[in-house]
Amino acid sequence: MKEKLEALRVEALQELQQVDSPQLLNDLRVKYLGKKGALTEILRGMGGLSAEERPVIGQVGNEVRAAIEAVIEEKQTAFLQAETENRLRAETIDVTLPGKALPTGSVHPLNKVAQEIEDIFVGLGYTIAEGPEVETDYFNFEALNLPKNHPARDMQDSFYITDDILMRTHTSPVQVRTMQQMNGKPVKVICPGKVYRRDDDDATHSFQFNQIEGLVIGENIRMSDLKGTLLQFVQQMYGSQAEIRLRPSFFPFTEPSAEVDVTCVQCGGHGCRMCKHTGWLEILGSGMVHPRVLEMGGYDPAKYSGFAFGMGVERIALLKYGIDDIRHFYTNDMRFLSQFAKM
């Protein structure tokens, strides 16, 4: 039996030296060391040996097993190392190659125009005030001289949530809230934000749009102050050559009220298709704050006066960039929006 074990050792080591794959190595392990392997079959014959022979054969069998396991372990380590090296070579990243350029975004044109408007008025000494988009009927209408059932409410068809709660139709409620918070002190604010009206969705209207309103209250505030402020604004927005004109109009919360036109940005006031050959483009509404609104805001109209104005950011952007359809701002067409990245 000792000779069989020695012969098995020689045979197994010779075969193991020729192994060239992990699968073949595993097959040989099973062949020689498995439960039904060659070594197990030989050692099963130890039952017929004498008591003196069994320890000797057992020791030889353990030596044969240890020799075969050592070679198998060495081969497994070599195969694992080779696999790791191959994987590292295959997965190597060439850090000298230029990286893929990631497209960078840009500020949306409406946000860009809104920021520009805010910068102009902040430079004129205004502060920015904000308020809720879901408003009460009192702040949205009643405190602005628009009592319930007033016909002028039809000018702003609204989204009502309850009989007293609605989506604000303008940012004027922020003006009222600011007036009440100031407790009779002078006010000089602009109020930017989204507003909502049940308008048709077409080239010049949307049920949601952005608005910026301004409010100034103090002693001896005159219509000439309003005109000078708006002239300064349009010249910074559209160029020093821009002029404005004020046309009489009606707003329940201002008296007198005026629509403000600017010289056509396309023809310079000479007349073209864009301005319908008038040389003027309407950009905003304005007026002196109505005495009733001053009273409801906590001011004495005999001592204080003020002016207010409001503009749609989309309207300003349409004229600034020569765009003919307001819906371009909302459709997220990258071909349209990417034009503003370089501006």
Tab-separated table of C-alpha atoms in Angstrom:
chain	number	residue	atom	x	y	z
A	1	MET	CA	0.000	0.000	0.000
A	2	LYS	CA	2.926	2.256	0.673
A	3	GLU	CA	4.108	1.758	-2.913
A	4	LYS	CA	0.622	2.642	-4.222
A	5	LEU	CA	0.616	5.859	-2.232
A	6	GLU	CA	4.066	6.852	-3.499
A	7	ALA	CA	3.013	6.074	-7.063
A	8	LEU	CA	-0.132	8.170	-6.585
A	9	ARG	CA	1.968	11.063	-5.309
A	10	VAL	CA	4.211	10.979	-8.390
A	11	GLU	CA	1.273	10.659	-10.787
A	12	ALA	CA	-0.720	13.474	-9.178
A	13	LEU	CA	2.207	15.900	-9.014
A	14	GLN	CA	3.069	15.263	-12.664
A	15	GLU	CA	-0.512	15.969	-13.779
A	16	LEU	CA	-0.772	19.042	-11.603
A	17	GLN	CA	2.365	20.528	-13.147
A	18	GLN	CA	0.621	20.404	-16.554
A	19	VAL	CA	-2.542	22.184	-15.402
A	20	ASP	CA	-3.333	25.331	-17.452
A	21	SER	CA	-6.828	26.317	-16.262
A	22	PRO	CA	-8.756	26.652	-12.980
A	23	GLN	CA	-11.364	24.178	-14.205
A	24	LEU	CA	-8.791	21.461	-14.903
A	25	LEU	CA	-7.193	22.117	-11.504
A	26	ASN	CA	-10.546	21.574	-9.794
A	27	ASP	CA	-11.111	18.354	-11.778
A	28	LEU	CA	-7.760	16.962	-10.606
A	29	ARG	CA	-8.496	17.936	-7.008
A	30	VAL	CA	-11.700	15.899	-7.160
A	31	LYS	CA	-9.897	13.031	-8.940
A	32	TYR	CA	-7.241	12.635	-6.269
A	33	LEU	CA	-8.646	14.147	-3.063
A	34	GLY	CA	-12.437	13.887	-3.450
A	35	LYS	CA	-14.691	11.542	-1.458
A	36	LYS	CA	-14.453	9.055	-4.280
A	37	GLY	CA	-10.916	10.079	-5.280
A	38	ALA	CA	-7.868	7.848	-5.778
A	39	LEU	CA	-6.315	8.648	-2.355
A	40	THR	CA	-9.549	7.829	-0.523
A	41	GLU	CA	-9.863	4.540	-2.380
A	42	ILE	CA	-6.339	3.444	-1.342
A	43	LEU	CA	-6.769	4.455	2.296
A	44	ARG	CA	-9.982	2.431	2.550
A	45	GLY	CA	-7.760	-0.673	2.430
A	46	MET	CA	-6.165	0.210	5.762
A	47	GLY	CA	-8.756	-1.974	7.502
A	48	GLY	CA	-6.860	-5.100	6.447
A	49	LEU	CA	-3.537	-3.889	7.835
A	50	SER	CA	-1.975	-4.931	11.123
A	51	ALA	CA	-1.899	-2.572	14.074
A	52	GLU	CA	1.792	-1.898	13.508
A	53	GLU	CA	1.320	-0.999	9.795
A	54	ARG	CA	-1.640	1.350	10.144
A	55	PRO	CA	0.232	4.302	11.730
A	56	VAL	CA	2.949	4.054	9.104
A	57	ILE	CA	0.524	3.948	6.161
A	58	GLY	CA	-1.602	6.661	7.750
A	59	GLN	CA	1.412	8.946	8.015
A	60	VAL	CA	2.377	8.297	4.385
A	61	GLY	CA	-1.200	8.978	3.291
A	62	ASN	CA	-1.201	12.320	5.133
A	63	GLU	CA	2.131	13.244	3.517
A	64	VAL	CA	0.749	12.435	0.058
A	65	ARG	CA	-2.410	14.493	0.739
A	66	ALA	CA	-0.361	17.436	2.029
A	67	ALA	CA	1.942	17.364	-1.020
A	68	ILE	CA	-0.991	17.344	-3.451
A	69	GLU	CA	-2.866	20.116	-1.551
A	70	ALA	CA	0.259	22.288	-1.502
A	71	VAL	CA	0.613	22.124	-5.276
A	72	ILE	CA	-3.132	22.773	-5.771
A	73	GLU	CA	-2.988	25.818	-3.476
A	74	GLU	CA	0.062	27.156	-5.305
A	75	LYS	CA	-1.692	26.759	-8.656
A	76	GLN	CA	-4.887	28.431	-7.350
A	77	THR	CA	-2.875	31.422	-6.120
A	78	ALA	CA	-1.146	31.714	-9.503
A	79	PHE	CA	-4.459	31.565	-11.404
A	80	LEU	CA	-6.039	34.190	-9.109
A	81	GLN	CA	-3.086	36.531	-9.499
A	82	ALA	CA	-3.143	36.145	-13.286
A	83	GLU	CA	-6.883	36.863	-13.358
A	84	THR	CA	-6.423	39.994	-11.267
A	85	GLU	CA	-3.632	41.260	-13.526
A	86	ASN	CA	-5.699	40.646	-16.653
A	87	ARG	CA	-8.657	42.487	-15.164
A	88	LEU	CA	-6.519	45.457	-14.156
A	89	ARG	CA	-5.084	45.679	-17.670
A	90	ALA	CA	-8.554	45.480	-19.204
A	91	GLU	CA	-10.037	48.098	-16.865
A	92	THR	CA	-7.169	50.574	-16.909
A	93	ILE	CA	-8.258	54.180	-17.416
A	94	ASP	CA	-6.007	56.381	-19.473
A	95	VAL	CA	-6.023	59.547	-17.385
A	96	THR	CA	-4.187	61.425	-20.133
A	97	LEU	CA	-7.234	61.275	-22.439
A	98	PRO	CA	-9.388	64.432	-22.469
A	99	GLY	CA	-12.646	64.042	-20.520
A	100	LYS	CA	-16.080	64.275	-22.037
A	101	ALA	CA	-17.374	67.831	-21.940
A	102	LEU	CA	-20.568	68.189	-19.904
A	103	PRO	CA	-23.111	70.648	-21.306
A	104	THR	CA	-23.541	73.598	-18.973
A	105	GLY	CA	-26.881	75.238	-18.421
A	106	SER	CA	-27.718	78.902	-18.293
A	107	VAL	CA	-30.178	81.188	-16.555
A	108	HIS	CA	-33.669	81.017	-18.077
A	109	PRO	CA	-34.402	84.165	-20.117
A	110	LEU	CA	-37.344	85.086	-17.873
A	111	ASN	CA	-35.200	84.760	-14.751
A	112	LYS	CA	-32.466	86.729	-16.468
A	113	VAL	CA	-34.820	89.605	-17.330
A	114	ALA	CA	-36.401	89.531	-13.846
A	115	GLN	CA	-32.952	89.743	-12.244
A	116	GLU	CA	-32.032	92.621	-14.535
A	117	ILE	CA	-35.215	94.512	-13.594
A	118	GLU	CA	-34.563	93.886	-9.902
A	119	ASP	CA	-30.955	95.084	-10.249
A	120	ILE	CA	-32.104	98.324	-11.886
A	121	PHE	CA	-34.584	99.157	-9.136
A	122	VAL	CA	-32.309	98.040	-6.311
A	123	GLY	CA	-29.788	100.469	-7.800
A	124	LEU	CA	-32.456	103.165	-7.478
A	125	GLY	CA	-32.839	102.450	-3.767
A	126	TYR	CA	-35.748	100.000	-3.813
A	127	THR	CA	-35.978	96.909	-1.622
A	128	ILE	CA	-37.569	93.597	-2.678
A	129	ALA	CA	-40.735	92.355	-0.973
A	130	GLU	CA	-42.439	89.008	-1.511
A	131	GLY	CA	-45.755	87.484	-0.456
A	132	PRO	CA	-47.951	84.381	-0.809
A	133	GLU	CA	-49.214	83.206	-4.188
A	134	VAL	CA	-52.403	81.865	-2.563
A	135	GLU	CA	-54.143	85.016	-1.342
A	136	THR	CA	-57.277	86.178	0.391
A	137	ASP	CA	-59.952	88.120	-1.428
A	138	TYR	CA	-59.342	91.015	0.970
A	139	PHE	CA	-55.690	91.563	0.062
A	140	ASN	CA	-56.123	90.712	-3.635
A	141	PHE	CA	-59.156	92.944	-4.235
A	142	GLU	CA	-60.859	94.709	-1.328
A	143	ALA	CA	-57.773	96.433	0.114
A	144	LEU	CA	-57.033	97.660	-3.420
A	145	ASN	CA	-60.333	99.535	-3.754
A	146	LEU	CA	-62.086	96.605	-5.443
A	147	PRO	CA	-65.011	95.674	-3.144
A	148	LYS	CA	-67.078	92.562	-3.774
A	149	ASN	CA	-69.263	92.718	-6.910
A	150	HIS	CA	-67.254	95.676	-8.256
A	151	PRO	CA	-67.388	95.479	-12.085
A	152	ALA	CA	-63.662	96.178	-12.370
A	153	ARG	CA	-63.022	92.664	-10.993
A	154	ASP	CA	-64.004	91.335	-14.414
A	155	MET	CA	-60.673	92.695	-15.684
A	156	GLN	CA	-58.942	89.932	-13.703
A	157	ASP	CA	-60.883	86.680	-14.084
A	158	SER	CA	-59.508	84.590	-11.243
A	159	PHE	CA	-58.851	81.065	-9.966
A	160	TYR	CA	-60.887	80.798	-6.757
A	161	ILE	CA	-60.178	77.978	-4.279
A	162	THR	CA	-62.958	78.992	-1.887
A	163	ASP	CA	-65.245	82.022	-1.764
A	164	ASP	CA	-62.484	83.922	0.034
A	165	ILE	CA	-59.259	82.231	-1.144
A	166	LEU	CA	-57.801	82.504	-4.647
A	167	MET	CA	-54.576	82.383	-6.630
A	168	ARG	CA	-53.370	85.991	-6.671
A	169	THR	CA	-54.045	87.831	-9.928
A	170	HIS	CA	-51.249	90.373	-9.428
A	171	THR	CA	-48.471	91.081	-6.921
A	172	SER	CA	-50.348	94.158	-5.623
A	173	PRO	CA	-51.368	92.273	-2.439
A	174	VAL	CA	-47.689	92.339	-1.471
A	175	GLN	CA	-47.849	96.132	-1.665
A	176	VAL	CA	-50.808	96.209	0.726
A	177	ARG	CA	-49.122	93.808	3.148
A	178	THR	CA	-45.960	95.946	3.042
A	179	MET	CA	-47.921	99.133	3.707
A	180	GLN	CA	-49.585	97.600	6.759
A	181	GLN	CA	-46.267	96.277	8.079
A	182	MET	CA	-44.592	99.694	7.743
A	183	ASN	CA	-47.120	101.340	10.106
A	184	GLY	CA	-47.241	104.652	8.285
A	185	LYS	CA	-43.518	104.888	7.458
A	186	PRO	CA	-42.263	105.694	3.903
A	187	VAL	CA	-42.206	102.771	1.457
A	188	LYS	CA	-40.032	102.071	-1.572
A	189	VAL	CA	-40.331	98.455	-2.736
A	190	ILE	CA	-40.682	96.236	-5.773
A	191	CYS	CA	-42.723	93.039	-5.604
A	192	PRO	CA	-41.732	90.240	-8.009
A	193	GLY	CA	-43.510	86.896	-8.336
A	194	LYS	CA	-45.841	84.594	-10.247
A	195	VAL	CA	-49.497	85.508	-10.753
A	196	TYR	CA	-52.480	83.598	-12.138
A	197	ARG	CA	-55.425	84.578	-14.325
A	198	ARG	CA	-57.925	82.668	-16.421
A	199	ASP	CA	-56.515	84.002	-19.683
A	200	ASP	CA	-56.495	82.217	-23.013
A	201	ASP	CA	-53.206	80.477	-23.780
A	202	ASP	CA	-52.024	82.236	-26.943
A	203	ALA	CA	-49.045	84.122	-28.316
A	204	THR	CA	-49.423	87.015	-25.870
A	205	HIS	CA	-51.332	85.546	-22.893
A	206	SER	CA	-50.907	82.771	-20.342
A	207	PHE	CA	-52.843	81.579	-17.285
A	208	GLN	CA	-49.599	81.946	-15.292
A	209	PHE	CA	-47.008	84.657	-15.782
A	210	ASN	CA	-44.432	86.692	-13.881
A	211	GLN	CA	-44.999	90.204	-12.682
A	212	ILE	CA	-42.967	92.910	-10.967
A	213	GLU	CA	-44.758	95.789	-9.310
A	214	GLY	CA	-43.340	98.841	-7.597
A	215	LEU	CA	-44.636	101.060	-4.822
A	216	VAL	CA	-43.343	104.366	-3.426
A	217	ILE	CA	-45.086	106.209	-0.577
A	218	GLY	CA	-43.864	109.326	1.183
A	219	GLU	CA	-44.488	113.016	1.538
A	220	ASN	CA	-44.727	115.146	-1.618
A	221	ILE	CA	-44.524	112.190	-4.064
A	222	ARG	CA	-45.674	113.470	-7.457
A	223	MET	CA	-46.551	112.165	-10.907
A	224	SER	CA	-43.280	113.625	-12.168
A	225	ASP	CA	-41.421	111.306	-9.774
A	226	LEU	CA	-43.214	108.360	-11.349
A	227	LYS	CA	-42.362	109.470	-14.875
A	228	GLY	CA	-38.710	110.114	-14.031
A	229	THR	CA	-38.391	106.683	-12.373
A	230	LEU	CA	-39.907	104.842	-15.335
A	231	LEU	CA	-37.798	106.794	-17.827
A	232	GLN	CA	-34.668	105.810	-15.908
A	233	PHE	CA	-35.831	102.180	-15.947
A	234	VAL	CA	-36.530	101.928	-19.691
A	235	GLN	CA	-33.265	103.643	-20.610
A	236	GLN	CA	-31.288	101.164	-18.536
A	237	MET	CA	-33.305	98.261	-19.934
A	238	TYR	CA	-33.522	99.256	-23.614
A	239	GLY	CA	-30.792	101.874	-24.077
A	240	SER	CA	-30.261	105.577	-23.483
A	241	GLN	CA	-32.141	106.460	-26.684
A	242	ALA	CA	-35.425	105.015	-25.336
A	243	GLU	CA	-38.258	107.420	-24.521
A	244	ILE	CA	-41.594	106.922	-22.784
A	245	ARG	CA	-45.057	108.410	-22.958
A	246	LEU	CA	-47.924	108.187	-20.491
A	247	ARG	CA	-51.502	107.688	-21.730
A	248	PRO	CA	-54.531	108.174	-19.464
A	249	SER	CA	-56.051	104.891	-18.329
A	250	PHE	CA	-58.092	103.373	-15.478
A	251	PHE	CA	-57.022	101.170	-12.570
A	252	PRO	CA	-59.183	100.978	-9.426
A	253	PHE	CA	-56.187	101.270	-7.112
A	254	THR	CA	-54.552	104.349	-8.705
A	255	GLU	CA	-55.853	107.817	-9.545
A	256	PRO	CA	-54.815	109.242	-11.918
A	257	SER	CA	-53.743	106.150	-13.859
A	258	ALA	CA	-51.609	105.812	-16.963
A	259	GLU	CA	-50.471	103.230	-19.484
A	260	VAL	CA	-46.759	103.582	-20.232
A	261	ASP	CA	-45.371	103.172	-23.753
A	262	VAL	CA	-41.744	102.966	-24.831
A	263	THR	CA	-40.306	103.843	-28.217
A	264	CYS	CA	-40.288	100.753	-30.417
A	265	VAL	CA	-37.127	98.754	-29.785
A	266	GLN	CA	-37.077	97.550	-33.393
A	267	CYS	CA	-37.562	100.739	-35.404
A	268	GLY	CA	-36.512	103.327	-32.817
A	269	GLY	CA	-39.873	105.078	-32.997
A	270	HIS	CA	-40.064	105.481	-36.788
A	271	GLY	CA	-42.868	102.954	-37.243
A	272	CYS	CA	-42.748	99.300	-38.220
A	273	ARG	CA	-44.796	96.118	-38.221
A	274	MET	CA	-43.867	95.328	-34.625
A	275	CYS	CA	-45.330	98.592	-33.275
A	276	LYS	CA	-48.124	98.699	-35.882
A	277	HIS	CA	-46.424	101.730	-37.396
A	278	THR	CA	-47.112	103.884	-34.318
A	279	GLY	CA	-43.505	104.006	-33.090
A	280	TRP	CA	-44.637	103.014	-29.563
A	281	LEU	CA	-44.999	99.784	-27.583
A	282	GLU	CA	-47.033	99.417	-24.398
A	283	ILE	CA	-44.969	97.954	-21.538
A	284	LEU	CA	-46.697	98.611	-18.192
A	285	GLY	CA	-49.428	100.293	-16.193
A	286	SER	CA	-48.941	102.915	-13.481
A	287	GLY	CA	-50.500	105.725	-11.519
A	288	MET	CA	-50.697	107.608	-8.247
A	289	VAL	CA	-51.888	105.468	-5.345
A	290	HIS	CA	-55.608	105.956	-4.734
A	291	PRO	CA	-56.381	107.781	-1.424
A	292	ARG	CA	-58.679	104.931	-0.416
A	293	VAL	CA	-55.826	102.418	-0.844
A	294	LEU	CA	-53.564	104.641	1.255
A	295	GLU	CA	-56.162	104.713	4.030
A	296	MET	CA	-56.604	100.928	4.029
A	297	GLY	CA	-52.820	100.581	4.135
A	298	GLY	CA	-52.605	102.746	7.264
A	299	TYR	CA	-51.586	106.099	5.713
A	300	ASP	CA	-53.134	109.535	5.936
A	301	PRO	CA	-53.800	110.622	2.310
A	302	ALA	CA	-53.762	114.264	3.426
A	303	LYS	CA	-50.116	113.890	4.406
A	304	TYR	CA	-48.791	111.054	2.238
A	305	SER	CA	-48.962	110.308	-1.455
A	306	GLY	CA	-47.362	107.685	-3.636
A	307	PHE	CA	-47.101	106.037	-7.004
A	308	ALA	CA	-47.293	102.424	-8.160
A	309	PHE	CA	-46.490	100.568	-11.352
A	310	GLY	CA	-46.671	97.006	-12.597
A	311	MET	CA	-45.134	95.138	-15.501
A	312	GLY	CA	-45.188	91.614	-16.888
A	313	VAL	CA	-41.704	90.125	-17.056
A	314	GLU	CA	-42.697	88.175	-20.170
A	315	ARG	CA	-43.756	91.393	-21.896
A	316	ILE	CA	-40.440	93.063	-21.115
A	317	ALA	CA	-38.545	89.974	-22.316
A	318	LEU	CA	-40.571	89.742	-25.557
A	319	LEU	CA	-39.606	93.297	-26.461
A	320	LYS	CA	-36.012	93.019	-25.247
A	321	TYR	CA	-35.236	89.926	-27.319
A	322	GLY	CA	-37.667	90.441	-30.217
A	323	ILE	CA	-39.674	87.269	-29.498
A	324	ASP	CA	-43.145	86.968	-31.011
A	325	ASP	CA	-44.729	84.207	-28.900
A	326	ILE	CA	-44.845	84.044	-25.091
A	327	ARG	CA	-45.248	80.255	-25.213
A	328	HIS	CA	-41.611	79.846	-26.261
A	329	PHE	CA	-40.649	80.639	-22.666
A	330	TYR	CA	-42.584	77.645	-21.303
A	331	THR	CA	-42.129	74.797	-23.820
A	332	ASN	CA	-38.543	73.951	-22.673
A	333	ASP	CA	-37.299	73.753	-26.256
A	334	MET	CA	-33.502	73.615	-25.934
A	335	ARG	CA	-33.088	75.079	-29.416
A	336	PHE	CA	-34.810	78.216	-28.165
A	337	LEU	CA	-33.344	78.402	-24.667
A	338	SER	CA	-29.743	77.707	-25.757
A	339	GLN	CA	-29.723	81.003	-27.686
A	340	PHE	CA	-29.646	82.901	-24.401
A	341	ALA	CA	-26.660	81.018	-22.926
A	342	LYS	CA	-24.175	83.302	-24.705
A	343	MET	CA	-26.011	86.550	-23.988
